[in-house]
XYZ file of N, CA and C in Angstrom:
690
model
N 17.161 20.418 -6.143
C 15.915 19.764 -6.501
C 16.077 18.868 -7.716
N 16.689 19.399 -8.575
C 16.686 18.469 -9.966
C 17.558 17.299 -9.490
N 18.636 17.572 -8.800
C 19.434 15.853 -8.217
C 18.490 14.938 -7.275
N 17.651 16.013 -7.106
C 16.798 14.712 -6.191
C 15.906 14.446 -7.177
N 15.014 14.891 -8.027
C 14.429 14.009 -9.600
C 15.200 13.287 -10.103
N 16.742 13.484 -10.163
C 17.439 12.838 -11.163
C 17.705 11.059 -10.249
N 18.034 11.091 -9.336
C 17.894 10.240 -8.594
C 16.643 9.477 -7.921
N 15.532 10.307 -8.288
C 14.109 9.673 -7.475
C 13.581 8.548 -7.562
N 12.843 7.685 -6.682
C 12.738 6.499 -6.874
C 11.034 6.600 -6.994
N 10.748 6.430 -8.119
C 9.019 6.189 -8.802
C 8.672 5.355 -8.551
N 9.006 4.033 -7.969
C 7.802 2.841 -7.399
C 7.180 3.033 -6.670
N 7.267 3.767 -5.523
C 5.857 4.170 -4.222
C 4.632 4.786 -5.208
N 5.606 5.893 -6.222
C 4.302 6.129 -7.105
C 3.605 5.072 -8.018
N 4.559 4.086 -8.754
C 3.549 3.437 -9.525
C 2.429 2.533 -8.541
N 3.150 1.984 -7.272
C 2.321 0.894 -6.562
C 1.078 1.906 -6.203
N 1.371 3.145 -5.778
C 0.109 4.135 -5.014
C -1.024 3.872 -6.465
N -0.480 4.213 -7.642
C -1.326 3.909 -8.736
C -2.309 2.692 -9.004
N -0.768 1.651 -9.026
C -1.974 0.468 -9.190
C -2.525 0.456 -8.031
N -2.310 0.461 -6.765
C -3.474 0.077 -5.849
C -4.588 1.111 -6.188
N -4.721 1.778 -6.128
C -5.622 3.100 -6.891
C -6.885 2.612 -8.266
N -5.655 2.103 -8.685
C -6.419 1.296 -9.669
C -7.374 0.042 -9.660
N -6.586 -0.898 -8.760
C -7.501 -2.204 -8.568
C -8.572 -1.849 -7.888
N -8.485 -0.726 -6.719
C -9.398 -0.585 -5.632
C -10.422 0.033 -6.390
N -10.528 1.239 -7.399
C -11.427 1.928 -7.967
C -12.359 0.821 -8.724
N -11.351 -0.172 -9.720
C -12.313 -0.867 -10.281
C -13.370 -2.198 -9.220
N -12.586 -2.423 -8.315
C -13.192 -3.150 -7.361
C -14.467 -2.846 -6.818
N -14.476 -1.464 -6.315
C -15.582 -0.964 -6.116
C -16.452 -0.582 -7.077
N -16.431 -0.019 -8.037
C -17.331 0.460 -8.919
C -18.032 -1.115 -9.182
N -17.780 -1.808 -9.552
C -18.297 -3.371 -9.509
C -19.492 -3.850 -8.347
N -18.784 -3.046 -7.132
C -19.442 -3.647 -6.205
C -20.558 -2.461 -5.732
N -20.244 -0.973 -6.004
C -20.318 0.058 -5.806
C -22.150 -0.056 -6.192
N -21.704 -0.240 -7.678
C -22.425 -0.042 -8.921
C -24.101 -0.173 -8.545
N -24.636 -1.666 -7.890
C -25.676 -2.215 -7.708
C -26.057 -1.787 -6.395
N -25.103 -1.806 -5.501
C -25.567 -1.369 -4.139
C -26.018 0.140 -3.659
N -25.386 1.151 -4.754
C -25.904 2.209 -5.185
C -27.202 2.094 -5.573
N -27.902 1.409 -6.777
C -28.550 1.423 -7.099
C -30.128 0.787 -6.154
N -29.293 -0.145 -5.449
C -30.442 -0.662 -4.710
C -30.664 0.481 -3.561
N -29.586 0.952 -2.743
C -30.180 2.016 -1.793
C -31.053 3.357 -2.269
N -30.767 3.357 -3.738
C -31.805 4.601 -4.374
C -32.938 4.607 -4.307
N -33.158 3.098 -4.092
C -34.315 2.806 -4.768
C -35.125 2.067 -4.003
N -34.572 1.738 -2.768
C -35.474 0.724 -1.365
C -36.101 1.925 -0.507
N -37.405 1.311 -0.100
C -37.848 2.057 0.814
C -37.607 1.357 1.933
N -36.800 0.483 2.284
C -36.593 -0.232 3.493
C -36.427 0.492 4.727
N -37.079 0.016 5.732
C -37.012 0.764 7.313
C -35.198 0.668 7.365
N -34.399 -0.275 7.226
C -33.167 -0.421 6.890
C -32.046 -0.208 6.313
N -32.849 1.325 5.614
C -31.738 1.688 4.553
C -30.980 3.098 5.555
N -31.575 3.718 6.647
C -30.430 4.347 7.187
C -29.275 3.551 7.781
N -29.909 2.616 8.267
C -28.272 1.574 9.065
C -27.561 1.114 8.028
N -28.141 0.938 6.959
C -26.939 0.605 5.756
C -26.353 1.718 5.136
N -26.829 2.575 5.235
C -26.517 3.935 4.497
C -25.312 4.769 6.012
N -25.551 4.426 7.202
C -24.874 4.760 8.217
C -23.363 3.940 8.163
N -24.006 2.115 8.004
C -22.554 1.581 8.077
C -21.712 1.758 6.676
N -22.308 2.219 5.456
C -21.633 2.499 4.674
C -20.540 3.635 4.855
N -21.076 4.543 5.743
C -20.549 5.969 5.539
C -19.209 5.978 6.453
N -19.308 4.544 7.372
C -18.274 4.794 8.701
C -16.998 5.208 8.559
N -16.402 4.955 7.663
C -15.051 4.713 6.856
C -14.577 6.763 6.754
N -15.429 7.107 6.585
C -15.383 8.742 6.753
C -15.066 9.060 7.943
N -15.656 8.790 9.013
C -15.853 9.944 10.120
C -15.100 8.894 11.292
N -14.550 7.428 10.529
C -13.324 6.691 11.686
C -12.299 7.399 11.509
N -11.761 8.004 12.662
C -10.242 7.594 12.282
C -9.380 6.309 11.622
N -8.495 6.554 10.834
C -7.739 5.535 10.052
C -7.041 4.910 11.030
N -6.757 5.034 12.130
C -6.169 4.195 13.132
C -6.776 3.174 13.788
N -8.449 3.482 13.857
C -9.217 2.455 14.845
C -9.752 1.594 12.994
N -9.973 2.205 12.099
C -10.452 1.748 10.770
C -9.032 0.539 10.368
N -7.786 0.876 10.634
C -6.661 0.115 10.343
C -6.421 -0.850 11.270
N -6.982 -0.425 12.230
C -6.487 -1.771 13.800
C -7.355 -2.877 13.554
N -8.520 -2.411 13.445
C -9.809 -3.966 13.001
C -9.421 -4.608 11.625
N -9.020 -3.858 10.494
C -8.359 -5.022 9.271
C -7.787 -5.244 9.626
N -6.508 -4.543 10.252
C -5.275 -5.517 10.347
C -5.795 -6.016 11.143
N -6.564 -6.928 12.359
C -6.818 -7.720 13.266
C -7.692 -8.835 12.289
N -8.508 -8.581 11.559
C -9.814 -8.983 10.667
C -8.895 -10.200 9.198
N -7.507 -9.424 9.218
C -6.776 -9.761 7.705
C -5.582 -10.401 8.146
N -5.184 -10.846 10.133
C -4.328 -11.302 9.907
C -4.838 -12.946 10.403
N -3.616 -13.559 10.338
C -3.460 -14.870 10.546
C -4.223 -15.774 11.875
N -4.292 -14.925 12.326
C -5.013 -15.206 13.984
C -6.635 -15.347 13.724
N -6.815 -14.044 12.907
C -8.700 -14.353 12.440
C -8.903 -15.416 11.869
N -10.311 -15.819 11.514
C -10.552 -16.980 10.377
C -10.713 -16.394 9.156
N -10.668 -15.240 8.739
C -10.236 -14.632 7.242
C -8.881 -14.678 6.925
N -8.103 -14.060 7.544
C -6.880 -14.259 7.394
C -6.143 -15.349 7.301
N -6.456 -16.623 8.230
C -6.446 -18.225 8.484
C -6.972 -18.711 6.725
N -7.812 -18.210 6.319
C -8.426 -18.994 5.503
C -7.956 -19.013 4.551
N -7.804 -17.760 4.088
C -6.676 -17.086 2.770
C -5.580 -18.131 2.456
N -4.922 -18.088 3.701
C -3.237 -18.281 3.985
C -3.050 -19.797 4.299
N -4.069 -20.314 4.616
C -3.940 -22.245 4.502
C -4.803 -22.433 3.119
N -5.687 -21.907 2.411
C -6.266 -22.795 1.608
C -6.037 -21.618 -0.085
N -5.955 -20.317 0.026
C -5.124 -19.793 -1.033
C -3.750 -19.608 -1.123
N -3.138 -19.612 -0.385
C -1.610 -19.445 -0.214
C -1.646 -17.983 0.343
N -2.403 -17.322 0.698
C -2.112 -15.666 0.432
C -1.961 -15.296 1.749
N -1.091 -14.584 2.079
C -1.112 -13.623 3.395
C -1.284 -12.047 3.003
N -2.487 -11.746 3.378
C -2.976 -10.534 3.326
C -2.074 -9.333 4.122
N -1.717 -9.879 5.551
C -0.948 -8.749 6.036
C 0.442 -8.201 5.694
N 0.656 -7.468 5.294
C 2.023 -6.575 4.738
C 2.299 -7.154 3.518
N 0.884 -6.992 2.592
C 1.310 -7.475 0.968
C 0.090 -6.853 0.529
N 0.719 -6.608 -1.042
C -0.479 -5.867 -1.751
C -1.645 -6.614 -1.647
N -1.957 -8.000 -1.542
C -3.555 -8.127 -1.392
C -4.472 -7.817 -0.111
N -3.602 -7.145 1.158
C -4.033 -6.579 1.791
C -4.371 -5.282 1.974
N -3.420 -4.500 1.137
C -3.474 -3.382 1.456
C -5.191 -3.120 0.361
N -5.322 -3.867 -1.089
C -6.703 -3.596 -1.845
C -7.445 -3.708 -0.631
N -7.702 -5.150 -0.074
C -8.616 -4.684 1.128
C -9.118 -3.795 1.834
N -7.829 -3.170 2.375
C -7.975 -2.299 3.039
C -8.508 -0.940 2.458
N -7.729 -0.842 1.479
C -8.227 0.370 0.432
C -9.679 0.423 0.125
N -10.266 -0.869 -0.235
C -11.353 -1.016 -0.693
C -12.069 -0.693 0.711
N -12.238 -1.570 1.664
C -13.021 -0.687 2.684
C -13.192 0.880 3.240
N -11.786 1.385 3.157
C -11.183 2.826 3.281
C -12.060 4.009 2.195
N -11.838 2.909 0.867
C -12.675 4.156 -0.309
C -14.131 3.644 -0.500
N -14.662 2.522 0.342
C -15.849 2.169 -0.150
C -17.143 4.033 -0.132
N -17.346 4.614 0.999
C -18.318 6.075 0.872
C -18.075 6.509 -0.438
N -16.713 6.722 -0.815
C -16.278 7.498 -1.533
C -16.969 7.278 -3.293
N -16.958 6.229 -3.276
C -17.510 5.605 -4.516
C -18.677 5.526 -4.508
N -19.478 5.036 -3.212
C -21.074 5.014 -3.405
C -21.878 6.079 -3.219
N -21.499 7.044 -2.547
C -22.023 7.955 -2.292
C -22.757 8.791 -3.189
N -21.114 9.317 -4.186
C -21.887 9.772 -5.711
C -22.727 8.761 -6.729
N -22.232 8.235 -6.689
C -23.493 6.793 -7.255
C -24.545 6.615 -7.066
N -24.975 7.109 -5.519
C -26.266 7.130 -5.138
C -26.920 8.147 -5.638
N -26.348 9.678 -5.179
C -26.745 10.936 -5.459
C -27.231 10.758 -6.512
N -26.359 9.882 -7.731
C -27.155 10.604 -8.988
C -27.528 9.856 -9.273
N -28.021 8.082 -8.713
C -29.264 7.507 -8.979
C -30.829 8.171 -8.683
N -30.667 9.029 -7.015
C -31.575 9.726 -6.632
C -32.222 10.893 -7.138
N -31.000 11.415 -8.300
C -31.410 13.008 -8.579
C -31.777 12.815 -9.877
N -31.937 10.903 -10.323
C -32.459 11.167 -11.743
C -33.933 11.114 -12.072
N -34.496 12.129 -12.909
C -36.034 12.295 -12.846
C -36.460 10.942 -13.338
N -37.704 10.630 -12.842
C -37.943 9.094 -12.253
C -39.088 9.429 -13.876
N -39.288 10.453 -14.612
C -40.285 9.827 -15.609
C -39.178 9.190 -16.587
N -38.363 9.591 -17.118
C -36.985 8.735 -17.451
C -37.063 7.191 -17.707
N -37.208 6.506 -15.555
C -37.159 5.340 -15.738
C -38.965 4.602 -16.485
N -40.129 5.479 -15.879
C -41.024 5.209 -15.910
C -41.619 5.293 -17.681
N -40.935 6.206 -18.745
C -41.012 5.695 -20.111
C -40.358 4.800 -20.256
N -39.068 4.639 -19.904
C -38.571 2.972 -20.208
C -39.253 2.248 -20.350
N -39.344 1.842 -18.858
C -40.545 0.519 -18.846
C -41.947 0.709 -19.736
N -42.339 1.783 -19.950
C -43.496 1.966 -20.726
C -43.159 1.451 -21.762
N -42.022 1.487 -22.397
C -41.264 1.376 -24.050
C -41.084 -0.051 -24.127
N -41.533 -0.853 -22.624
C -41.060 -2.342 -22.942
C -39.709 -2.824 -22.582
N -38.882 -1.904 -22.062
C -37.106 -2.200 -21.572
C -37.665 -2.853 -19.954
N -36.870 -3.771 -20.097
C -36.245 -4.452 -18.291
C -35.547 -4.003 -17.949
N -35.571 -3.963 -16.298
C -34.488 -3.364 -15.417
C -33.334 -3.380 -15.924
N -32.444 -4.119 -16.394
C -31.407 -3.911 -16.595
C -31.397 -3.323 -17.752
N -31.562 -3.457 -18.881
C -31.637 -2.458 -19.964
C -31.922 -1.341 -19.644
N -32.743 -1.108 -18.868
C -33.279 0.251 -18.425
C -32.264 0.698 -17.839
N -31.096 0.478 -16.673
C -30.227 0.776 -16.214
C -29.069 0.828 -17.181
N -28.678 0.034 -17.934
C -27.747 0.022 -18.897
C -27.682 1.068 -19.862
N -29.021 1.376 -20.516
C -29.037 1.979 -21.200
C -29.526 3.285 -21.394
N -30.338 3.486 -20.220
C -30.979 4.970 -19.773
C -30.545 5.687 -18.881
N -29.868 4.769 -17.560
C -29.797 5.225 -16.664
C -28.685 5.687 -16.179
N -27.602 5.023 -16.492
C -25.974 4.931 -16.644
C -25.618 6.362 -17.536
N -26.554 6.498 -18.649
C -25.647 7.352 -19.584
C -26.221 8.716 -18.793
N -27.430 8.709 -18.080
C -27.969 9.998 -17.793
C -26.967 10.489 -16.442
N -26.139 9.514 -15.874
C -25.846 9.692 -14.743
C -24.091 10.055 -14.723
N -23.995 10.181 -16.010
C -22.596 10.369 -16.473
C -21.450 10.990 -14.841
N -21.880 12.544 -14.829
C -21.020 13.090 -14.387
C -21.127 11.973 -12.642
N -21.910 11.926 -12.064
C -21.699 11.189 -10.872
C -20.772 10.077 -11.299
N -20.666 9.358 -11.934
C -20.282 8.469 -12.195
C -18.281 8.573 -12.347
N -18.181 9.376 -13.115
C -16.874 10.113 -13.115
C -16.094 10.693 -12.444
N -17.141 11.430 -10.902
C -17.195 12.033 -9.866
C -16.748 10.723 -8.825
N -17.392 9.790 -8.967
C -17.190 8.858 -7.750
C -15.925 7.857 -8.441
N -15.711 7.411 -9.550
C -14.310 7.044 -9.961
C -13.201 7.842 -9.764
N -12.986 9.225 -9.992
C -11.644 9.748 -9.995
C -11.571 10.277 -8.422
N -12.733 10.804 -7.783
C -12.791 10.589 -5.670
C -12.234 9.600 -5.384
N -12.424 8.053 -5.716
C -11.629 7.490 -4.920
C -10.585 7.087 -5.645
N -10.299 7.155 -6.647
C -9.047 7.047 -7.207
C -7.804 7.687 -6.221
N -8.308 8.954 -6.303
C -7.364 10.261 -5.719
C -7.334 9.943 -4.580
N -8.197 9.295 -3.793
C -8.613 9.144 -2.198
C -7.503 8.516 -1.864
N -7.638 7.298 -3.040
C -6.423 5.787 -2.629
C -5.450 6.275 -2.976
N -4.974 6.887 -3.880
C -3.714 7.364 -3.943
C -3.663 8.093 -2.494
N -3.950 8.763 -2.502
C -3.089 9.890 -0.910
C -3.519 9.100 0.544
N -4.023 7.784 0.538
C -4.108 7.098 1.800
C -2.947 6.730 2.435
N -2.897 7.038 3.735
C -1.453 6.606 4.848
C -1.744 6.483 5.786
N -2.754 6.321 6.627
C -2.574 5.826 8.010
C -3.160 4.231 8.073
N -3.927 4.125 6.826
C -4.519 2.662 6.830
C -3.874 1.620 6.066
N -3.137 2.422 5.306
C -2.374 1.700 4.403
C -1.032 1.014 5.021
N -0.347 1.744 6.219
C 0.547 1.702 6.732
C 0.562 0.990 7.986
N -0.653 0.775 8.637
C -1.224 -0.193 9.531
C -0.814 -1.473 9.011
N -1.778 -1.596 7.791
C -1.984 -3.143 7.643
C -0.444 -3.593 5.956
N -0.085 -2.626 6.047
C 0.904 -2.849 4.606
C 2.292 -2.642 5.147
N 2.359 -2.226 6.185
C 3.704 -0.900 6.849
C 4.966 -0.586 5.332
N 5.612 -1.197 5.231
C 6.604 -0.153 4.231
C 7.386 -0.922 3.923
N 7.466 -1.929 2.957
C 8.296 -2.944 2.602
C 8.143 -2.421 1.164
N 9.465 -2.165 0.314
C 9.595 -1.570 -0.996
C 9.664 -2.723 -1.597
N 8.560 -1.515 -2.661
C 8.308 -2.343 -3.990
C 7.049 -3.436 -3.953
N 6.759 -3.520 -2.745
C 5.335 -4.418 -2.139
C 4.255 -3.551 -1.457
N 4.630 -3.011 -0.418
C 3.456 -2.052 0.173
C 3.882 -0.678 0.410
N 5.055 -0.378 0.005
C 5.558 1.146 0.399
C 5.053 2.353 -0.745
N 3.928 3.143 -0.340
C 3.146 3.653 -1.586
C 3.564 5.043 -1.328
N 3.664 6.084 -1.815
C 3.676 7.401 -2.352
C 3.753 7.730 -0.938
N 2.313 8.014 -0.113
C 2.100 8.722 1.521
C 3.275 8.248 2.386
N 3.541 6.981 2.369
C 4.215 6.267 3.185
C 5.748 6.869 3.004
N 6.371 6.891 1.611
C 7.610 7.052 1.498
C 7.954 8.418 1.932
N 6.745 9.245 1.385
C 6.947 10.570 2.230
C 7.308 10.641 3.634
N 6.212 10.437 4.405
C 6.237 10.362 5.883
C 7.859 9.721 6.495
N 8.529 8.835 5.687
C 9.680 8.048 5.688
C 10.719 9.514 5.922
N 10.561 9.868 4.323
C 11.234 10.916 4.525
C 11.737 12.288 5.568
N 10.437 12.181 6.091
C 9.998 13.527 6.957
C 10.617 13.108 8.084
N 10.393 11.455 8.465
C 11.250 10.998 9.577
C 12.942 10.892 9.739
N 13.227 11.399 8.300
C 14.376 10.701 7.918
C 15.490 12.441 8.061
N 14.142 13.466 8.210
C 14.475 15.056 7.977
C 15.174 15.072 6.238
N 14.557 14.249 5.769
C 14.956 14.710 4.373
C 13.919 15.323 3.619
N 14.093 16.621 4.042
C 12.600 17.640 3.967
C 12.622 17.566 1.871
N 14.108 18.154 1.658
C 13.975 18.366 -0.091
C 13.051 16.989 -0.560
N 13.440 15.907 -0.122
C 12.796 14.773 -1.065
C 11.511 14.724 -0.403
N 11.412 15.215 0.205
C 9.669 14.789 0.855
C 9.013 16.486 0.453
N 9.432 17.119 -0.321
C 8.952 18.728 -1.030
C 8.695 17.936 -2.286
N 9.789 17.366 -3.037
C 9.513 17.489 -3.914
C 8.315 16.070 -4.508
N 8.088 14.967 -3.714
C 7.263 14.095 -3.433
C 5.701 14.353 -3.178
N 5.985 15.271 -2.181
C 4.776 15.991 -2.212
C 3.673 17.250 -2.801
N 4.988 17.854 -3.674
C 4.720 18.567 -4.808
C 4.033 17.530 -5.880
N 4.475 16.913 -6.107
C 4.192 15.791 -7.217
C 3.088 15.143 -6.725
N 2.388 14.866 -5.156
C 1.350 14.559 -5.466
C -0.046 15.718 -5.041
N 0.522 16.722 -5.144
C -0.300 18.055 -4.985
C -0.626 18.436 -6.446
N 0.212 18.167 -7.622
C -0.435 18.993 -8.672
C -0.820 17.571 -9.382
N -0.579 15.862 -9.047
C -1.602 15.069 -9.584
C -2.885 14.756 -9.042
N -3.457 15.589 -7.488
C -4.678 15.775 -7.013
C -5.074 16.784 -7.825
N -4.879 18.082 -7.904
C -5.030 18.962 -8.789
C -5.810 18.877 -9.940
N -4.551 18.333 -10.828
C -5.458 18.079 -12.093
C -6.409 17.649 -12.146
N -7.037 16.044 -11.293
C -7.676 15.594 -11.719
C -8.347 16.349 -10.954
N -8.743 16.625 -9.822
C -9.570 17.373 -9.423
C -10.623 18.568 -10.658
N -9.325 19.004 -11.060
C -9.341 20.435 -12.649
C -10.506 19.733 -13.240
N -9.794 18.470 -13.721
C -10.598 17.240 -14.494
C -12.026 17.200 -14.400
N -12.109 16.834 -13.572
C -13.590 16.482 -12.504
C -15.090 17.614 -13.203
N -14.201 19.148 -12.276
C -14.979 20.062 -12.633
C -14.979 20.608 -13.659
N -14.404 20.305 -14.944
C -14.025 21.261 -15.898
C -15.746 19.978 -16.813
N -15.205 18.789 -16.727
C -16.334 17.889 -16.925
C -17.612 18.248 -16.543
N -18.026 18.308 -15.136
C -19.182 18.325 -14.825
C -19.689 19.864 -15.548
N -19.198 20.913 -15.666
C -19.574 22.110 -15.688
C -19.737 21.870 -17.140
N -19.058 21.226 -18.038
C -19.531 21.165 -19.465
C -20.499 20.207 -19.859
N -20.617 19.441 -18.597
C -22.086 18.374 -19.186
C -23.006 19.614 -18.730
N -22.990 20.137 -17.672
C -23.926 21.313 -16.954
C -24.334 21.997 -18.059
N -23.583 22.447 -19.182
C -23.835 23.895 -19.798
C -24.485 23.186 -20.912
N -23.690 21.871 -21.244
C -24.655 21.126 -22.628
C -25.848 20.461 -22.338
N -26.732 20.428 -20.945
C -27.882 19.806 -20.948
C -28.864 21.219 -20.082
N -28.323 22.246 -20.436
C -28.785 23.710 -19.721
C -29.197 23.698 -17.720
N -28.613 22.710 -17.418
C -28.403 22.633 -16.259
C -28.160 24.263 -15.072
């Protein structure tokens, strides 16, 4: 085991990271408002948005990976568009795989976002506005801080999510090192390769960095819990 650390190759992990990374902040951006607006619409329309939000869960990553990669390559007019007028080819390069990620972790992020727009007691927002604050102040400054633990909850979910993604990632990224070959992928490599030790100890490594943060997560929420007598 230690010759296979001593020899291990850490880029599937750093790329699993940064994509992890761009995708989390991507969404929370986009996450952020659209959360907020489904909390808060009474629209006849908010189950079909609240349905097509959720799809990404209950697809398989195979039929979820066949439509980007069809949607992101060269043949679509997204993919066309990118690749004649940005230079970019989305398929089997990191700006595809964020894509993909980002659609893959979009539930994951809004979901808790919503919850704890919904579960916040509404006299809260309703002294705000009494006090003279606008929506956005009111959100900025009342609403955000009250909503802490969701908020933390739906960043490090899909953080962790995107890190351990492989069937969608591998669709539309397949396994070109050092560009799209991420953590899941090199494993699975391995497993094909029957090089069980390096795919133990790969997968050890990303069992106790779900872990922690997981640890993370709840060790947080349970101490905002105990300091607001929750």
């Amino acid at each position: 085991m230690f010759e296979v650390l001593a020899h291990m190759d850490f880029t599937p992990f750093l790329l699993s990271f940064k994509l992890a990374f761009v995708t989390t902040v991507i969404l929370f951006v986009i996450c952020l408002p659209y959360a907020w607006y489904l909390s808060q619409t009474k629209s006849a329309f908010k189950p079909i948005l609240e349905a097509f939000s959720a799809l990404p869960i209950v697809l398989p990553p195979s039929v979820l990976g066949f439509y980007i990669l069809y949607a992101l390559s060269q043949n679509s007019p997204v993919g066309a568009f990118f690749d004649k007028y940005l230079g970019v080819k989305l398929v089997f390069d990191f700006p595809g795989l964020v894509v993909a990620s980002s659609l893959y972790s979009f539930p994951f992020m809004l979901q808790p976002l919503q919850s704890g727009f919904e579960g916040l007691n509404k006299n809260i927002l309703e002294a705000s506005y009494i006090g003279g604050k606008g929506k956005v102040e009111t959100i900025l400054k009342v609403v955000l801080p009250n909503i802490k633990p969701s908020i933390l909850t739906a960043i490090v979910i899909t953080f962790a999510h995107t890190v351990g993604e492989f069937g969608v990632v591998l669709m539309v990224g397949g396994s070109i090192p050092g560009k799209t070959k991420v953590a899941s992928v090199a494993i699975y490599e391995m497993v094909e390769e029957m090089d069980y030790l390096s795919a133990h100890v790969y997968s050890a490594i990303m069992v106790a960095i779900s872990f922690i943060v997981l640890m993370g997560v709840y060790m947080f929420n349970r101490k905002n819990s105990l300091k607001f007598g929750r």
